[in-house]
Amino acid sequence: MMISNHKEAYVWIWLPETTDPIIAGKLEVEGDFIYFNYGKSYLERDDKISIYEPELPLKRGRIDLPSGLKIPSSIRDSAPDAWGRRVIINRKMGVKGNDIDTDVFNEITYLLESGSDRIGALDFQRSPTEYIPRATENASLEELLESAERVEKGVPLTPELDQAIFHGSSIGGARPKALIEDKNSKYIAKFSSSSDTYSVVKAEYIAMKLANLCGLNVAPVRLIEVLGKEILLVKRFDRHAKNGKWTRKSMISALTLFQLDDTMARYSSYETLAEIIRHRFKNPTKTLHELFGRLVFNILCGNNDDHARNHAGFWDGQELELTPAYDICPQARTGQETAQAMKIVGDNGLSQLKTCLEAAPNFQLSSQEARDIFDKIETVITDNWDNICEEAKLTKVDKKLFWKRQFLNPFSIIR
């Protein structure tokens, strides 16, 4: 089969508090690299903002890439990840899509072939003058669930199911998901996977609810059942209804803040993120305390998938602001010792409160303040465990599986 890759794309942006996109610039392939330059009309606007600085400053001409990158990381933030790529490959190649390397298409192709309602404030078009959203009518959850199952199996979608699941193809992450709209809110719907050995969506629901009870700023979640399967609905915080339309908030992943790509993600660390927050974020002290609380909670709930794409900041053209927490997903765990996806202090990433205590000064916290946070989070988890598990209708088997394994594992609570 002939594989067709796009060589250019036009970048459209929603400026802060606006509900319609405007053309910002152009992406072009040159060898193994993808470069961006702003359009003349955009640079002449009084209300223009950079897509992200220092990576894409407002200037004329092609913008050089940071060392080691093949595409601007702030653009790559808008691209689909593993799940969305599988949907696109299924869409374009049918049953072969489940068996083919995702590198078969280049990054511009994934940007142009994915849905338009992607995370953040950008979209990508073939035209610099006409914006045509790649969107569908709001599909039912039953349709979306059936679509996700077919993509997982590598089965070609019917035209109706193809449209149902395509809308969410731009969302990041590796697990089955889709986008839905309900009145004045938008949600990411997360589905069970055929490979799950335990209730992953319920585990995430429990963790997100407990994190909220701990006083952390997290995305609101709901758990519903469709066709006998649980679906987690996560309310989007990058969209707000306005006059019958939607504003879009620009988001930048921590991976972009680090000026890294996925192949260099192992160099990410909480220590570096804390330093960036001190210099570039609104309310740095409050933000550092919030991030420390999230780190502690991740460790105590068994979420070691806290990689740099699972942290992000809103970008308004001048400053950054930490987004609500998302993707707090306790991970399967059989033994005791484990480490976080990002190093915590120095080369130490061990998932222990002891490591957090060592890192506390980087978050502008004293040892006693750090210990008080440990106590609060551990107490909230313990006191609310039974109620939240009951709310999630968690089976006794899964409840026993999670407790003291993912949640409050003895290795994690060592101080």
mmCIF file with all atom_site columns, N, CA and C in Angstrom, residues 9-60:
data_model
loop_
_atom_site.group_PDB
_atom_site.id
_atom_site.type_symbol
_atom_site.label_atom_id
_atom_site.label_alt_id
_atom_site.label_comp_id
_atom_site.label_asym_id
_atom_site.label_entity_id
_atom_site.label_seq_id
_atom_site.pdbx_PDB_ins_code
_atom_site.Cartn_x
_atom_site.Cartn_y
_atom_site.Cartn_z
_atom_site.occupancy
_atom_site.B_iso_or_equiv
_atom_site.pdbx_formal_charge
_atom_site.auth_seq_id
_atom_site.auth_comp_id
_atom_site.auth_asym_id
_atom_site.auth_atom_id
_atom_site.pdbx_PDB_model_num
ATOM 1   N N  . ALA A 1 9  ? 1.850   21.956 6.833  1.00 0.00 ? 9  ALA A N  1
ATOM 2   C CA . ALA A 1 9  ? 0.562   22.175 7.503  1.00 0.00 ? 9  ALA A CA 1
ATOM 3   C C  . ALA A 1 9  ? 0.529   23.599 8.025  1.00 0.00 ? 9  ALA A C  1
ATOM 4   N N  . TYR A 1 10 ? -0.668  24.162 8.055  1.00 0.00 ? 10 TYR A N  1
ATOM 5   C CA . TYR A 1 10 ? -0.845  25.504 8.591  1.00 0.00 ? 10 TYR A CA 1
ATOM 6   C C  . TYR A 1 10 ? -1.351  25.410 10.026 1.00 0.00 ? 10 TYR A C  1
ATOM 7   N N  . VAL A 1 11 ? -0.756  26.220 10.880 1.00 0.00 ? 11 VAL A N  1
ATOM 8   C CA . VAL A 1 11 ? -1.078  26.204 12.309 1.00 0.00 ? 11 VAL A CA 1
ATOM 9   C C  . VAL A 1 11 ? -2.081  27.313 12.601 1.00 0.00 ? 11 VAL A C  1
ATOM 10  N N  . TRP A 1 12 ? -3.218  26.923 13.158 1.00 0.00 ? 12 TRP A N  1
ATOM 11  C CA . TRP A 1 12 ? -4.249  27.875 13.566 1.00 0.00 ? 12 TRP A CA 1
ATOM 12  C C  . TRP A 1 12 ? -4.292  27.912 15.089 1.00 0.00 ? 12 TRP A C  1
ATOM 13  N N  . ILE A 1 13 ? -4.609  29.086 15.640 1.00 0.00 ? 13 ILE A N  1
ATOM 14  C CA . ILE A 1 13 ? -4.569  29.264 17.092 1.00 0.00 ? 13 ILE A CA 1
ATOM 15  C C  . ILE A 1 13 ? -5.816  29.996 17.573 1.00 0.00 ? 13 ILE A C  1
ATOM 16  N N  . TRP A 1 14 ? -6.277  29.632 18.760 1.00 0.00 ? 14 TRP A N  1
ATOM 17  C CA . TRP A 1 14 ? -7.314  30.382 19.476 1.00 0.00 ? 14 TRP A CA 1
ATOM 18  C C  . TRP A 1 14 ? -6.586  31.300 20.455 1.00 0.00 ? 14 TRP A C  1
ATOM 19  N N  . LEU A 1 15 ? -6.682  32.599 20.256 1.00 0.00 ? 15 LEU A N  1
ATOM 20  C CA . LEU A 1 15 ? -6.083  33.529 21.213 1.00 0.00 ? 15 LEU A CA 1
ATOM 21  C C  . LEU A 1 15 ? -6.894  33.518 22.508 1.00 0.00 ? 15 LEU A C  1
ATOM 22  N N  . PRO A 1 16 ? -6.309  33.947 23.632 1.00 0.00 ? 16 PRO A N  1
ATOM 23  C CA . PRO A 1 16 ? -7.013  33.891 24.915 1.00 0.00 ? 16 PRO A CA 1
ATOM 24  C C  . PRO A 1 16 ? -8.392  34.538 24.864 1.00 0.00 ? 16 PRO A C  1
ATOM 25  N N  . GLU A 1 17 ? -9.388  33.797 25.389 1.00 0.00 ? 17 GLU A N  1
ATOM 26  C CA . GLU A 1 17 ? -10.779 34.251 25.526 1.00 0.00 ? 17 GLU A CA 1
ATOM 27  C C  . GLU A 1 17 ? -11.515 34.401 24.198 1.00 0.00 ? 17 GLU A C  1
ATOM 28  N N  . THR A 1 18 ? -10.936 33.954 23.091 1.00 0.00 ? 18 THR A N  1
ATOM 29  C CA . THR A 1 18 ? -11.627 34.020 21.807 1.00 0.00 ? 18 THR A CA 1
ATOM 30  C C  . THR A 1 18 ? -12.250 32.665 21.478 1.00 0.00 ? 18 THR A C  1
ATOM 31  N N  . THR A 1 19 ? -13.227 32.676 20.583 1.00 0.00 ? 19 THR A N  1
ATOM 32  C CA . THR A 1 19 ? -13.934 31.435 20.250 1.00 0.00 ? 19 THR A CA 1
ATOM 33  C C  . THR A 1 19 ? -13.744 31.004 18.798 1.00 0.00 ? 19 THR A C  1
ATOM 34  N N  . ASP A 1 20 ? -12.975 31.764 18.035 1.00 0.00 ? 20 ASP A N  1
ATOM 35  C CA . ASP A 1 20 ? -12.700 31.403 16.641 1.00 0.00 ? 20 ASP A CA 1
ATOM 36  C C  . ASP A 1 20 ? -11.191 31.425 16.401 1.00 0.00 ? 20 ASP A C  1
ATOM 37  N N  . PRO A 1 21 ? -10.690 30.464 15.608 1.00 0.00 ? 21 PRO A N  1
ATOM 38  C CA . PRO A 1 21 ? -9.251  30.404 15.372 1.00 0.00 ? 21 PRO A CA 1
ATOM 39  C C  . PRO A 1 21 ? -8.790  31.366 14.292 1.00 0.00 ? 21 PRO A C  1
ATOM 40  N N  . ILE A 1 22 ? -7.509  31.713 14.344 1.00 0.00 ? 22 ILE A N  1
ATOM 41  C CA . ILE A 1 22 ? -6.886  32.526 13.291 1.00 0.00 ? 22 ILE A CA 1
ATOM 42  C C  . ILE A 1 22 ? -5.598  31.818 12.863 1.00 0.00 ? 22 ILE A C  1
ATOM 43  N N  . ILE A 1 23 ? -5.136  32.117 11.668 1.00 0.00 ? 23 ILE A N  1
ATOM 44  C CA . ILE A 1 23 ? -3.913  31.504 11.163 1.00 0.00 ? 23 ILE A CA 1
ATOM 45  C C  . ILE A 1 23 ? -2.706  32.103 11.896 1.00 0.00 ? 23 ILE A C  1
ATOM 46  N N  . ALA A 1 24 ? -1.817  31.240 12.368 1.00 0.00 ? 24 ALA A N  1
ATOM 47  C CA . ALA A 1 24 ? -0.634  31.704 13.095 1.00 0.00 ? 24 ALA A CA 1
ATOM 48  C C  . ALA A 1 24 ? 0.639   31.521 12.292 1.00 0.00 ? 24 ALA A C  1
ATOM 49  N N  . GLY A 1 25 ? 0.724   30.424 11.521 1.00 0.00 ? 25 GLY A N  1
ATOM 50  C CA . GLY A 1 25 ? 1.955   30.186 10.787 1.00 0.00 ? 25 GLY A CA 1
ATOM 51  C C  . GLY A 1 25 ? 1.931   28.862 10.064 1.00 0.00 ? 25 GLY A C  1
ATOM 52  N N  . LYS A 1 26 ? 3.115   28.382 9.703  1.00 0.00 ? 26 LYS A N  1
ATOM 53  C CA . LYS A 1 26 ? 3.215   27.214 8.840  1.00 0.00 ? 26 LYS A CA 1
ATOM 54  C C  . LYS A 1 26 ? 4.299   26.262 9.329  1.00 0.00 ? 26 LYS A C  1
ATOM 55  N N  . LEU A 1 27 ? 4.013   24.949 9.218  1.00 0.00 ? 27 LEU A N  1
ATOM 56  C CA . LEU A 1 27 ? 4.986   23.900 9.475  1.00 0.00 ? 27 LEU A CA 1
ATOM 57  C C  . LEU A 1 27 ? 5.439   23.329 8.137  1.00 0.00 ? 27 LEU A C  1
ATOM 58  N N  . GLU A 1 28 ? 6.745   23.078 8.010  1.00 0.00 ? 28 GLU A N  1
ATOM 59  C CA . GLU A 1 28 ? 7.269   22.481 6.784  1.00 0.00 ? 28 GLU A CA 1
ATOM 60  C C  . GLU A 1 28 ? 8.293   21.413 7.110  1.00 0.00 ? 28 GLU A C  1
ATOM 61  N N  . VAL A 1 29 ? 8.240   20.318 6.358  1.00 0.00 ? 29 VAL A N  1
ATOM 62  C CA . VAL A 1 29 ? 9.212   19.239 6.502  1.00 0.00 ? 29 VAL A CA 1
ATOM 63  C C  . VAL A 1 29 ? 10.465  19.577 5.705  1.00 0.00 ? 29 VAL A C  1
ATOM 64  N N  . GLU A 1 30 ? 11.607  19.395 6.340  1.00 0.00 ? 30 GLU A N  1
ATOM 65  C CA . GLU A 1 30 ? 12.891  19.563 5.654  1.00 0.00 ? 30 GLU A CA 1
ATOM 66  C C  . GLU A 1 30 ? 13.800  18.426 6.108  1.00 0.00 ? 30 GLU A C  1
ATOM 67  N N  . GLY A 1 31 ? 13.921  17.403 5.291  1.00 0.00 ? 31 GLY A N  1
ATOM 68  C CA . GLY A 1 31 ? 14.680  16.221 5.682  1.00 0.00 ? 31 GLY A CA 1
ATOM 69  C C  . GLY A 1 31 ? 13.979  15.501 6.822  1.00 0.00 ? 31 GLY A C  1
ATOM 70  N N  . ASP A 1 32 ? 14.681  15.278 7.917  1.00 0.00 ? 32 ASP A N  1
ATOM 71  C CA . ASP A 1 32 ? 14.108  14.622 9.095  1.00 0.00 ? 32 ASP A CA 1
ATOM 72  C C  . ASP A 1 32 ? 13.505  15.615 10.082 1.00 0.00 ? 32 ASP A C  1
ATOM 73  N N  . PHE A 1 33 ? 13.503  16.890 9.724  1.00 0.00 ? 33 PHE A N  1
ATOM 74  C CA . PHE A 1 33 ? 13.088  17.919 10.669 1.00 0.00 ? 33 PHE A CA 1
ATOM 75  C C  . PHE A 1 33 ? 11.823  18.633 10.196 1.00 0.00 ? 33 PHE A C  1
ATOM 76  N N  . ILE A 1 34 ? 11.083  19.177 11.178 1.00 0.00 ? 34 ILE A N  1
ATOM 77  C CA . ILE A 1 34 ? 9.885   19.957 10.881 1.00 0.00 ? 34 ILE A CA 1
ATOM 78  C C  . ILE A 1 34 ? 10.064  21.340 11.508 1.00 0.00 ? 34 ILE A C  1
ATOM 79  N N  . TYR A 1 35 ? 10.026  22.372 10.669 1.00 0.00 ? 35 TYR A N  1
ATOM 80  C CA . TYR A 1 35 ? 10.266  23.741 11.128 1.00 0.00 ? 35 TYR A CA 1
ATOM 81  C C  . TYR A 1 35 ? 8.977   24.562 11.087 1.00 0.00 ? 35 TYR A C  1
ATOM 82  N N  . PHE A 1 36 ? 8.953   25.611 11.926 1.00 0.00 ? 36 PHE A N  1
ATOM 83  C CA . PHE A 1 36 ? 7.787   26.501 11.993 1.00 0.00 ? 36 PHE A CA 1
ATOM 84  C C  . PHE A 1 36 ? 8.228   27.923 11.707 1.00 0.00 ? 36 PHE A C  1
ATOM 85  N N  . ASN A 1 37 ? 7.344   28.657 11.008 1.00 0.00 ? 37 ASN A N  1
ATOM 86  C CA . ASN A 1 37 ? 7.526   30.112 10.947 1.00 0.00 ? 37 ASN A CA 1
ATOM 87  C C  . ASN A 1 37 ? 6.165   30.791 11.048 1.00 0.00 ? 37 ASN A C  1
ATOM 88  N N  . TYR A 1 38 ? 6.158   31.939 11.722 1.00 0.00 ? 38 TYR A N  1
ATOM 89  C CA . TYR A 1 38 ? 4.914   32.704 11.886 1.00 0.00 ? 38 TYR A CA 1
ATOM 90  C C  . TYR A 1 38 ? 4.542   33.388 10.568 1.00 0.00 ? 38 TYR A C  1
ATOM 91  N N  . GLY A 1 39 ? 3.234   33.560 10.368 1.00 0.00 ? 39 GLY A N  1
ATOM 92  C CA . GLY A 1 39 ? 2.753   34.281 9.199  1.00 0.00 ? 39 GLY A CA 1
ATOM 93  C C  . GLY A 1 39 ? 2.871   35.787 9.398  1.00 0.00 ? 39 GLY A C  1
ATOM 94  N N  . LYS A 1 40 ? 3.042   36.511 8.302  1.00 0.00 ? 40 LYS A N  1
ATOM 95  C CA . LYS A 1 40 ? 3.184   37.972 8.359  1.00 0.00 ? 40 LYS A CA 1
ATOM 96  C C  . LYS A 1 40 ? 1.959   38.619 8.985  1.00 0.00 ? 40 LYS A C  1
ATOM 97  N N  . SER A 1 41 ? 0.754   38.137 8.603  1.00 0.00 ? 41 SER A N  1
ATOM 98  C CA . SER A 1 41 ? -0.476  38.741 9.129  1.00 0.00 ? 41 SER A CA 1
ATOM 99  C C  . SER A 1 41 ? -0.580  38.539 10.639 1.00 0.00 ? 41 SER A C  1
ATOM 100 N N  . TYR A 1 42 ? -0.105  37.398 11.123 1.00 0.00 ? 42 TYR A N  1
ATOM 101 C CA . TYR A 1 42 ? -0.166  37.136 12.557 1.00 0.00 ? 42 TYR A CA 1
ATOM 102 C C  . TYR A 1 42 ? 0.788   38.050 13.319 1.00 0.00 ? 42 TYR A C  1
ATOM 103 N N  . LEU A 1 43 ? 1.995   38.213 12.798 1.00 0.00 ? 43 LEU A N  1
ATOM 104 C CA . LEU A 1 43 ? 2.983   39.055 13.484 1.00 0.00 ? 43 LEU A CA 1
ATOM 105 C C  . LEU A 1 43 ? 2.563   40.520 13.519 1.00 0.00 ? 43 LEU A C  1
ATOM 106 N N  . GLU A 1 44 ? 1.680   40.903 12.608 1.00 0.00 ? 44 GLU A N  1
ATOM 107 C CA . GLU A 1 44 ? 1.216   42.298 12.579 1.00 0.00 ? 44 GLU A CA 1
ATOM 108 C C  . GLU A 1 44 ? 0.058   42.556 13.534 1.00 0.00 ? 44 GLU A C  1
ATOM 109 N N  . ARG A 1 45 ? -0.496  41.528 14.141 1.00 0.00 ? 45 ARG A N  1
ATOM 110 C CA . ARG A 1 45 ? -1.631  41.692 15.058 1.00 0.00 ? 45 ARG A CA 1
ATOM 111 C C  . ARG A 1 45 ? -1.172  42.279 16.392 1.00 0.00 ? 45 ARG A C  1
ATOM 112 N N  . ASP A 1 46 ? -2.015  43.141 16.965 1.00 0.00 ? 46 ASP A N  1
ATOM 113 C CA . ASP A 1 46 ? -1.696  43.710 18.280 1.00 0.00 ? 46 ASP A CA 1
ATOM 114 C C  . ASP A 1 46 ? -1.897  42.702 19.406 1.00 0.00 ? 46 ASP A C  1
ATOM 115 N N  . ASP A 1 47 ? -2.814  41.729 19.194 1.00 0.00 ? 47 ASP A N  1
ATOM 116 C CA . ASP A 1 47 ? -3.152  40.781 20.261 1.00 0.00 ? 47 ASP A CA 1
ATOM 117 C C  . ASP A 1 47 ? -2.431  39.433 20.115 1.00 0.00 ? 47 ASP A C  1
ATOM 118 N N  . LYS A 1 48 ? -1.414  39.386 19.281 1.00 0.00 ? 48 LYS A N  1
ATOM 119 C CA . LYS A 1 48 ? -0.689  38.124 19.052 1.00 0.00 ? 48 LYS A CA 1
ATOM 120 C C  . LYS A 1 48 ? 0.015   37.663 20.329 1.00 0.00 ? 48 LYS A C  1
ATOM 121 N N  . ILE A 1 49 ? 0.134   36.355 20.474 1.00 0.00 ? 49 ILE A N  1
ATOM 122 C CA . ILE A 1 49 ? 0.973   35.771 21.515 1.00 0.00 ? 49 ILE A CA 1
ATOM 123 C C  . ILE A 1 49 ? 1.835   34.689 20.874 1.00 0.00 ? 49 ILE A C  1
ATOM 124 N N  . SER A 1 50 ? 2.978   34.431 21.467 1.00 0.00 ? 50 SER A N  1
ATOM 125 C CA . SER A 1 50 ? 3.811   33.342 20.960 1.00 0.00 ? 50 SER A CA 1
ATOM 126 C C  . SER A 1 50 ? 3.138   32.015 21.279 1.00 0.00 ? 50 SER A C  1
ATOM 127 N N  . ILE A 1 51 ? 3.358   31.029 20.422 1.00 0.00 ? 51 ILE A N  1
ATOM 128 C CA . ILE A 1 51 ? 2.850   29.692 20.721 1.00 0.00 ? 51 ILE A CA 1
ATOM 129 C C  . ILE A 1 51 ? 3.487   29.189 22.008 1.00 0.00 ? 51 ILE A C  1
ATOM 130 N N  . TYR A 1 52 ? 4.754   29.459 22.171 1.00 0.00 ? 52 TYR A N  1
ATOM 131 C CA . TYR A 1 52 ? 5.440   29.219 23.448 1.00 0.00 ? 52 TYR A CA 1
ATOM 132 C C  . TYR A 1 52 ? 6.849   29.795 23.365 1.00 0.00 ? 52 TYR A C  1
ATOM 133 N N  . GLU A 1 53 ? 7.228   30.525 24.399 1.00 0.00 ? 53 GLU A N  1
ATOM 134 C CA . GLU A 1 53 ? 8.602   31.017 24.500 1.00 0.00 ? 53 GLU A CA 1
ATOM 135 C C  . GLU A 1 53 ? 9.305   30.298 25.650 1.00 0.00 ? 53 GLU A C  1
ATOM 136 N N  . PRO A 1 54 ? 10.594  30.018 25.446 1.00 0.00 ? 54 PRO A N  1
ATOM 137 C CA . PRO A 1 54 ? 11.511  30.556 24.436 1.00 0.00 ? 54 PRO A CA 1
ATOM 138 C C  . PRO A 1 54 ? 11.563  29.762 23.129 1.00 0.00 ? 54 PRO A C  1
ATOM 139 N N  . GLU A 1 55 ? 10.795  28.694 22.997 1.00 0.00 ? 55 GLU A N  1
ATOM 140 C CA . GLU A 1 55 ? 10.941  27.813 21.837 1.00 0.00 ? 55 GLU A CA 1
ATOM 141 C C  . GLU A 1 55 ? 10.514  28.467 20.529 1.00 0.00 ? 55 GLU A C  1
ATOM 142 N N  . LEU A 1 56 ? 9.351   29.144 20.525 1.00 0.00 ? 56 LEU A N  1
ATOM 143 C CA . LEU A 1 56 ? 8.824   29.765 19.309 1.00 0.00 ? 56 LEU A CA 1
ATOM 144 C C  . LEU A 1 56 ? 8.552   31.247 19.550 1.00 0.00 ? 56 LEU A C  1
ATOM 145 N N  . PRO A 1 57 ? 9.602   32.052 19.663 1.00 0.00 ? 57 PRO A N  1
ATOM 146 C CA . PRO A 1 57 ? 9.423   33.487 19.905 1.00 0.00 ? 57 PRO A CA 1
ATOM 147 C C  . PRO A 1 57 ? 8.794   34.175 18.699 1.00 0.00 ? 57 PRO A C  1
ATOM 148 N N  . LEU A 1 58 ? 8.175   35.310 18.946 1.00 0.00 ? 58 LEU A N  1
ATOM 149 C CA . LEU A 1 58 ? 7.505   36.052 17.872 1.00 0.00 ? 58 LEU A CA 1
ATOM 150 C C  . LEU A 1 58 ? 8.547   36.762 17.012 1.00 0.00 ? 58 LEU A C  1
ATOM 151 N N  . LYS A 1 59 ? 8.914   36.139 15.915 1.00 0.00 ? 59 LYS A N  1
ATOM 152 C CA . LYS A 1 59 ? 9.877   36.757 14.998 1.00 0.00 ? 59 LYS A CA 1
ATOM 153 C C  . LYS A 1 59 ? 9.649   36.231 13.584 1.00 0.00 ? 59 LYS A C  1
ATOM 154 N N  . ARG A 1 60 ? 10.157  36.961 12.621 1.00 0.00 ? 60 ARG A N  1
ATOM 155 C CA . ARG A 1 60 ? 9.996   36.580 11.222 1.00 0.00 ? 60 ARG A CA 1
ATOM 156 C C  . ARG A 1 60 ? 10.961  35.448 10.862 1.00 0.00 ? 60 ARG A C  1
#
